[in-house]
Amino acid sequence: MKLNILRYPDPRLHKVAKPVAVFDERLAKLVEDMAETMYDAPGIGLAATQVDVHEQVVIIDVTEDKTGLTAFINPEILWSSEDKQVYDEGCLSVPGIYDGVERPSQVKVRAFNVKGEPFEIDADGLLAVCIQHEMDHLKGKVFVEYLSPLKRNRIKTKLQKEERGIQREEALRASGRRY
């Protein structure tokens, strides 16, 4: 089932996610629904926070052919490199906005899969960036918070105007009036 993605500046994007305690069918279904939502968007990563579920669940697939889906449950960065890199990041919760964010170029992460089995992964490049970006969501942080206050306010204003336009169109459509 496709889920609704929260849009910045929705305050629910700033909630801190709680660790997953039970690895069951509900969790497997959440991961499945998140994957459908992410691929449909289309995106390469999605945190549960973005679909208004405040649990430590992240899914990522940076492959071109969509064959590398990985679920990171209760992820934890064990190590990050001192060398940094700047990537132009985008976000499904901040549609149409891309900007450079500096992050460690390599990370080592420990997490659990949907069955509750632990695993570790060493990541660099796009995968390292994506892991850090999605884990930020679990802490209630959106990538635009790395940008200057001026850029952040412009983005917020632009997205709020777009949201009002969408709501206006939906209201007109629901009323049956022509527009």
PDB file of C-alpha atoms in Angstrom:
ATOM      1  CA  MET A   1       0.000   0.000   0.000  1.00  0.00           C
ATOM      2  CA  LYS A   2       1.368   3.384  -0.972  1.00  0.00           C
ATOM      3  CA  LEU A   3       1.824   5.702   2.003  1.00  0.00           C
ATOM      4  CA  ASN A   4       1.520   9.478   2.253  1.00  0.00           C
ATOM      5  CA  ILE A   5       4.890  11.276   2.441  1.00  0.00           C
ATOM      6  CA  LEU A   6       4.984  14.241   4.820  1.00  0.00           C
ATOM      7  CA  ARG A   7       6.181  17.494   3.243  1.00  0.00           C
ATOM      8  CA  TYR A   8       8.535  19.982   4.847  1.00  0.00           C
ATOM      9  CA  PRO A   9       7.858  22.059   6.966  1.00  0.00           C
ATOM     10  CA  ASP A  10       5.352  19.616   8.535  1.00  0.00           C
ATOM     11  CA  PRO A  11       6.209  19.540  12.278  1.00  0.00           C
ATOM     12  CA  ARG A  12       5.825  15.743  12.373  1.00  0.00           C
ATOM     13  CA  LEU A  13       9.114  15.537  10.416  1.00  0.00           C
ATOM     14  CA  HIS A  14      10.842  16.799  13.570  1.00  0.00           C
ATOM     15  CA  LYS A  15       9.659  13.982  15.857  1.00  0.00           C
ATOM     16  CA  VAL A  16      12.430  11.718  17.142  1.00  0.00           C
ATOM     17  CA  ALA A  17      11.848   8.068  16.241  1.00  0.00           C
ATOM     18  CA  LYS A  18      11.779   5.347  18.886  1.00  0.00           C
ATOM     19  CA  PRO A  19      13.666   2.053  18.545  1.00  0.00           C
ATOM     20  CA  VAL A  20      11.740  -0.893  17.135  1.00  0.00           C
ATOM     21  CA  ALA A  21      11.105  -3.429  19.911  1.00  0.00           C
ATOM     22  CA  VAL A  22       9.075  -6.086  18.071  1.00  0.00           C
ATOM     23  CA  PHE A  23      10.079  -7.666  14.763  1.00  0.00           C
ATOM     24  CA  ASP A  24       6.777  -8.982  13.444  1.00  0.00           C
ATOM     25  CA  GLU A  25       4.415  -9.005  10.450  1.00  0.00           C
ATOM     26  CA  ARG A  26       3.433  -5.384  11.116  1.00  0.00           C
ATOM     27  CA  LEU A  27       7.078  -4.319  10.734  1.00  0.00           C
ATOM     28  CA  ALA A  28       7.498  -6.410   7.570  1.00  0.00           C
ATOM     29  CA  LYS A  29       4.337  -4.805   6.129  1.00  0.00           C
ATOM     30  CA  LEU A  30       5.607  -1.317   7.016  1.00  0.00           C
ATOM     31  CA  VAL A  31       8.887  -1.995   5.195  1.00  0.00           C
ATOM     32  CA  GLU A  32       6.987  -3.391   2.192  1.00  0.00           C
ATOM     33  CA  ASP A  33       4.678  -0.340   2.070  1.00  0.00           C
ATOM     34  CA  MET A  34       7.622   2.029   2.478  1.00  0.00           C
ATOM     35  CA  ALA A  35       9.414   0.328  -0.435  1.00  0.00           C
ATOM     36  CA  GLU A  36       6.356   0.677  -2.677  1.00  0.00           C
ATOM     37  CA  THR A  37       6.074   4.347  -1.668  1.00  0.00           C
ATOM     38  CA  MET A  38       9.784   5.061  -2.229  1.00  0.00           C
ATOM     39  CA  TYR A  39       9.957   3.390  -5.646  1.00  0.00           C
ATOM     40  CA  ASP A  40       6.757   5.099  -6.764  1.00  0.00           C
ATOM     41  CA  ALA A  41       7.962   8.565  -5.691  1.00  0.00           C
ATOM     42  CA  PRO A  42      10.682   7.811  -7.140  1.00  0.00           C
ATOM     43  CA  GLY A  43      13.441   7.878  -4.526  1.00  0.00           C
ATOM     44  CA  ILE A  44      16.461   5.970  -3.241  1.00  0.00           C
ATOM     45  CA  GLY A  45      15.778   6.196   0.486  1.00  0.00           C
ATOM     46  CA  LEU A  46      12.900   6.662   2.897  1.00  0.00           C
ATOM     47  CA  ALA A  47      12.690   6.892   6.679  1.00  0.00           C
ATOM     48  CA  ALA A  48       9.568   5.843   8.574  1.00  0.00           C
ATOM     49  CA  THR A  49       9.386   9.378  10.009  1.00  0.00           C
ATOM     50  CA  GLN A  50       8.604  10.644   6.498  1.00  0.00           C
ATOM     51  CA  VAL A  51       5.442   8.529   6.403  1.00  0.00           C
ATOM     52  CA  ASP A  52       4.416   9.584   9.926  1.00  0.00           C
ATOM     53  CA  VAL A  53       5.595   6.389  11.654  1.00  0.00           C
ATOM     54  CA  HIS A  54       8.014   7.393  14.379  1.00  0.00           C
ATOM     55  CA  GLU A  55      10.064   4.225  14.657  1.00  0.00           C
ATOM     56  CA  GLN A  56      13.698   3.675  13.685  1.00  0.00           C
ATOM     57  CA  VAL A  57      13.110   2.177  10.250  1.00  0.00           C
ATOM     58  CA  VAL A  58      14.968   3.208   7.087  1.00  0.00           C
ATOM     59  CA  ILE A  59      14.922   1.665   3.630  1.00  0.00           C
ATOM     60  CA  ILE A  60      17.504   2.349   0.935  1.00  0.00           C
ATOM     61  CA  ASP A  61      18.129   1.191  -2.616  1.00  0.00           C
ATOM     62  CA  VAL A  62      20.796   3.080  -4.568  1.00  0.00           C
ATOM     63  CA  THR A  63      20.900   0.539  -7.435  1.00  0.00           C
ATOM     64  CA  GLU A  64      19.766   1.531 -10.926  1.00  0.00           C
ATOM     65  CA  ASP A  65      17.681  -1.639 -11.378  1.00  0.00           C
ATOM     66  CA  LYS A  66      15.937  -1.516  -7.967  1.00  0.00           C
ATOM     67  CA  THR A  67      17.423  -4.828  -6.814  1.00  0.00           C
ATOM     68  CA  GLY A  68      19.341  -3.619  -3.765  1.00  0.00           C
ATOM     69  CA  LEU A  69      16.609  -2.806  -1.258  1.00  0.00           C
ATOM     70  CA  THR A  70      17.970  -2.858   2.290  1.00  0.00           C
ATOM     71  CA  ALA A  71      15.996  -2.226   5.456  1.00  0.00           C
ATOM     72  CA  PHE A  72      17.920  -0.734   8.360  1.00  0.00           C
ATOM     73  CA  ILE A  73      16.041  -1.207  11.631  1.00  0.00           C
ATOM     74  CA  ASN A  74      17.424   0.642  14.677  1.00  0.00           C
ATOM     75  CA  PRO A  75      20.492   1.784  12.680  1.00  0.00           C
ATOM     76  CA  GLU A  76      23.534   3.096  14.497  1.00  0.00           C
ATOM     77  CA  ILE A  77      26.661   4.673  13.037  1.00  0.00           C
ATOM     78  CA  LEU A  78      29.655   2.922  14.597  1.00  0.00           C
ATOM     79  CA  TRP A  79      32.289   4.950  12.776  1.00  0.00           C
ATOM     80  CA  SER A  80      32.475   7.820  10.319  1.00  0.00           C
ATOM     81  CA  SER A  81      35.505   9.054   8.414  1.00  0.00           C
ATOM     82  CA  GLU A  82      37.153  12.367   9.131  1.00  0.00           C
ATOM     83  CA  ASP A  83      37.265  13.172   5.408  1.00  0.00           C
ATOM     84  CA  LYS A  84      34.103  14.804   4.153  1.00  0.00           C
ATOM     85  CA  GLN A  85      32.363  15.152   0.827  1.00  0.00           C
ATOM     86  CA  VAL A  86      29.664  17.467  -0.482  1.00  0.00           C
ATOM     87  CA  TYR A  87      26.747  15.838  -2.298  1.00  0.00           C
ATOM     88  CA  ASP A  88      23.767  17.565  -3.842  1.00  0.00           C
ATOM     89  CA  GLU A  89      20.979  16.072  -1.762  1.00  0.00           C
ATOM     90  CA  GLY A  90      17.291  15.952  -2.406  1.00  0.00           C
ATOM     91  CA  CYS A  91      14.467  14.565  -0.289  1.00  0.00           C
ATOM     92  CA  LEU A  92      11.026  13.114  -0.933  1.00  0.00           C
ATOM     93  CA  SER A  93       9.740  15.357   1.868  1.00  0.00           C
ATOM     94  CA  VAL A  94      11.249  18.447   0.208  1.00  0.00           C
ATOM     95  CA  PRO A  95      10.203  17.892  -3.432  1.00  0.00           C
ATOM     96  CA  GLY A  96      12.089  19.659  -6.195  1.00  0.00           C
ATOM     97  CA  ILE A  97      14.800  21.058  -3.903  1.00  0.00           C
ATOM     98  CA  TYR A  98      18.455  20.005  -4.178  1.00  0.00           C
ATOM     99  CA  ASP A  99      21.459  21.510  -2.419  1.00  0.00           C
ATOM    100  CA  GLY A 100      24.951  20.611  -1.307  1.00  0.00           C
ATOM    101  CA  VAL A 101      25.419  19.067   2.134  1.00  0.00           C
ATOM    102  CA  GLU A 102      28.794  18.121   3.585  1.00  0.00           C
ATOM    103  CA  ARG A 103      28.949  14.754   5.360  1.00  0.00           C
ATOM    104  CA  PRO A 104      31.580  12.137   6.244  1.00  0.00           C
ATOM    105  CA  SER A 105      32.526  10.275   3.072  1.00  0.00           C
ATOM    106  CA  GLN A 106      32.502   6.833   4.735  1.00  0.00           C
ATOM    107  CA  VAL A 107      30.493   5.236   7.537  1.00  0.00           C
ATOM    108  CA  LYS A 108      30.223   1.888   9.278  1.00  0.00           C
ATOM    109  CA  VAL A 109      26.661   1.099  10.348  1.00  0.00           C
ATOM    110  CA  ARG A 110      25.101  -1.568  12.532  1.00  0.00           C
ATOM    111  CA  ALA A 111      21.399  -2.329  12.158  1.00  0.00           C
ATOM    112  CA  PHE A 112      18.868  -5.143  12.162  1.00  0.00           C
ATOM    113  CA  ASN A 113      16.955  -6.576   9.211  1.00  0.00           C
ATOM    114  CA  VAL A 114      13.173  -7.111   9.324  1.00  0.00           C
ATOM    115  CA  LYS A 115      13.686 -10.535  10.940  1.00  0.00           C
ATOM    116  CA  GLY A 116      15.628  -8.977  13.807  1.00  0.00           C
ATOM    117  CA  GLU A 117      19.002 -10.284  12.637  1.00  0.00           C
ATOM    118  CA  PRO A 118      21.917  -7.887  13.207  1.00  0.00           C
ATOM    119  CA  PHE A 119      24.232  -6.850  10.380  1.00  0.00           C
ATOM    120  CA  GLU A 120      27.000  -4.337   9.753  1.00  0.00           C
ATOM    121  CA  ILE A 121      27.812  -2.479   6.564  1.00  0.00           C
ATOM    122  CA  ASP A 122      30.704  -0.290   5.435  1.00  0.00           C
ATOM    123  CA  ALA A 123      29.456   2.381   3.066  1.00  0.00           C
ATOM    124  CA  ASP A 124      30.960   5.133   0.967  1.00  0.00           C
ATOM    125  CA  GLY A 125      29.811   7.416  -1.834  1.00  0.00           C
ATOM    126  CA  LEU A 126      26.089   7.732  -2.467  1.00  0.00           C
ATOM    127  CA  LEU A 127      25.194   4.901  -0.075  1.00  0.00           C
ATOM    128  CA  ALA A 128      27.046   6.603   2.820  1.00  0.00           C
ATOM    129  CA  VAL A 129      25.292   9.896   2.064  1.00  0.00           C
ATOM    130  CA  CYS A 130      21.889   8.220   1.824  1.00  0.00           C
ATOM    131  CA  ILE A 131      22.336   6.327   5.115  1.00  0.00           C
ATOM    132  CA  GLN A 132      23.297   9.528   6.954  1.00  0.00           C
ATOM    133  CA  HIS A 133      20.466  11.508   5.316  1.00  0.00           C
ATOM    134  CA  GLU A 134      17.821   8.923   6.273  1.00  0.00           C
ATOM    135  CA  MET A 135      19.202   8.487   9.795  1.00  0.00           C
ATOM    136  CA  ASP A 136      18.894  12.258  10.241  1.00  0.00           C
ATOM    137  CA  HIS A 137      15.136  11.850   9.664  1.00  0.00           C
ATOM    138  CA  LEU A 138      15.012   9.434  12.598  1.00  0.00           C
ATOM    139  CA  LYS A 139      16.472  12.206  14.770  1.00  0.00           C
ATOM    140  CA  GLY A 140      13.879  14.672  13.489  1.00  0.00           C
ATOM    141  CA  LYS A 141      16.281  16.489  11.179  1.00  0.00           C
ATOM    142  CA  VAL A 142      15.629  17.391   7.527  1.00  0.00           C
ATOM    143  CA  PHE A 143      18.556  18.055   5.162  1.00  0.00           C
ATOM    144  CA  VAL A 144      17.557  21.698   4.607  1.00  0.00           C
ATOM    145  CA  GLU A 145      18.565  22.336   8.224  1.00  0.00           C
ATOM    146  CA  TYR A 146      22.197  22.094   7.052  1.00  0.00           C
ATOM    147  CA  LEU A 147      21.596  25.075   4.758  1.00  0.00           C
ATOM    148  CA  SER A 148      21.773  28.754   5.642  1.00  0.00           C
ATOM    149  CA  PRO A 149      18.727  30.264   7.379  1.00  0.00           C
ATOM    150  CA  LEU A 150      18.067  32.373   4.262  1.00  0.00           C
ATOM    151  CA  LYS A 151      17.978  29.317   1.934  1.00  0.00           C
ATOM    152  CA  ARG A 152      15.909  27.353   4.455  1.00  0.00           C
ATOM    153  CA  ASN A 153      13.310  30.145   4.732  1.00  0.00           C
ATOM    154  CA  ARG A 154      13.064  30.471   0.945  1.00  0.00           C
ATOM    155  CA  ILE A 155      12.501  26.722   0.623  1.00  0.00           C
ATOM    156  CA  LYS A 156       9.901  26.758   3.412  1.00  0.00           C
ATOM    157  CA  THR A 157       8.011  29.655   1.789  1.00  0.00           C
ATOM    158  CA  LYS A 158       8.106  28.022  -1.662  1.00  0.00           C
ATOM    159  CA  LEU A 159       6.800  24.677  -0.373  1.00  0.00           C
ATOM    160  CA  GLN A 160       4.078  26.327   1.747  1.00  0.00           C
ATOM    161  CA  LYS A 161       2.837  28.227  -1.342  1.00  0.00           C
ATOM    162  CA  GLU A 162       2.819  24.989  -3.367  1.00  0.00           C
ATOM    163  CA  GLU A 163       0.917  23.201  -0.589  1.00  0.00           C
ATOM    164  CA  ARG A 164      -1.733  25.952  -0.458  1.00  0.00           C
ATOM    165  CA  GLY A 165      -2.138  25.661  -4.237  1.00  0.00           C
ATOM    166  CA  ILE A 166      -2.583  21.888  -4.002  1.00  0.00           C
ATOM    167  CA  GLN A 167      -5.141  22.264  -1.202  1.00  0.00           C
ATOM    168  CA  ARG A 168      -7.042  24.880  -3.206  1.00  0.00           C
ATOM    169  CA  GLU A 169      -7.196  22.576  -6.253  1.00  0.00           C
ATOM    170  CA  GLU A 170      -8.377  19.640  -4.111  1.00  0.00           C
ATOM    171  CA  ALA A 171     -11.095  21.785  -2.501  1.00  0.00           C
ATOM    172  CA  LEU A 172     -12.328  22.938  -5.913  1.00  0.00           C
ATOM    173  CA  ARG A 173     -12.299  19.381  -7.244  1.00  0.00           C
ATOM    174  CA  ALA A 174     -14.185  18.117  -4.177  1.00  0.00           C
ATOM    175  CA  SER A 175     -16.812  20.861  -4.480  1.00  0.00           C
ATOM    176  CA  GLY A 176     -17.477  19.881  -8.082  1.00  0.00           C
ATOM    177  CA  ARG A 177     -16.954  23.425  -9.285  1.00  0.00           C
ATOM    178  CA  ARG A 178     -15.164  24.009 -12.524  1.00  0.00           C
ATOM    179  CA  TYR A 179     -11.821  25.733 -12.478  1.00  0.00           C
TER     180      TYR A 179
END
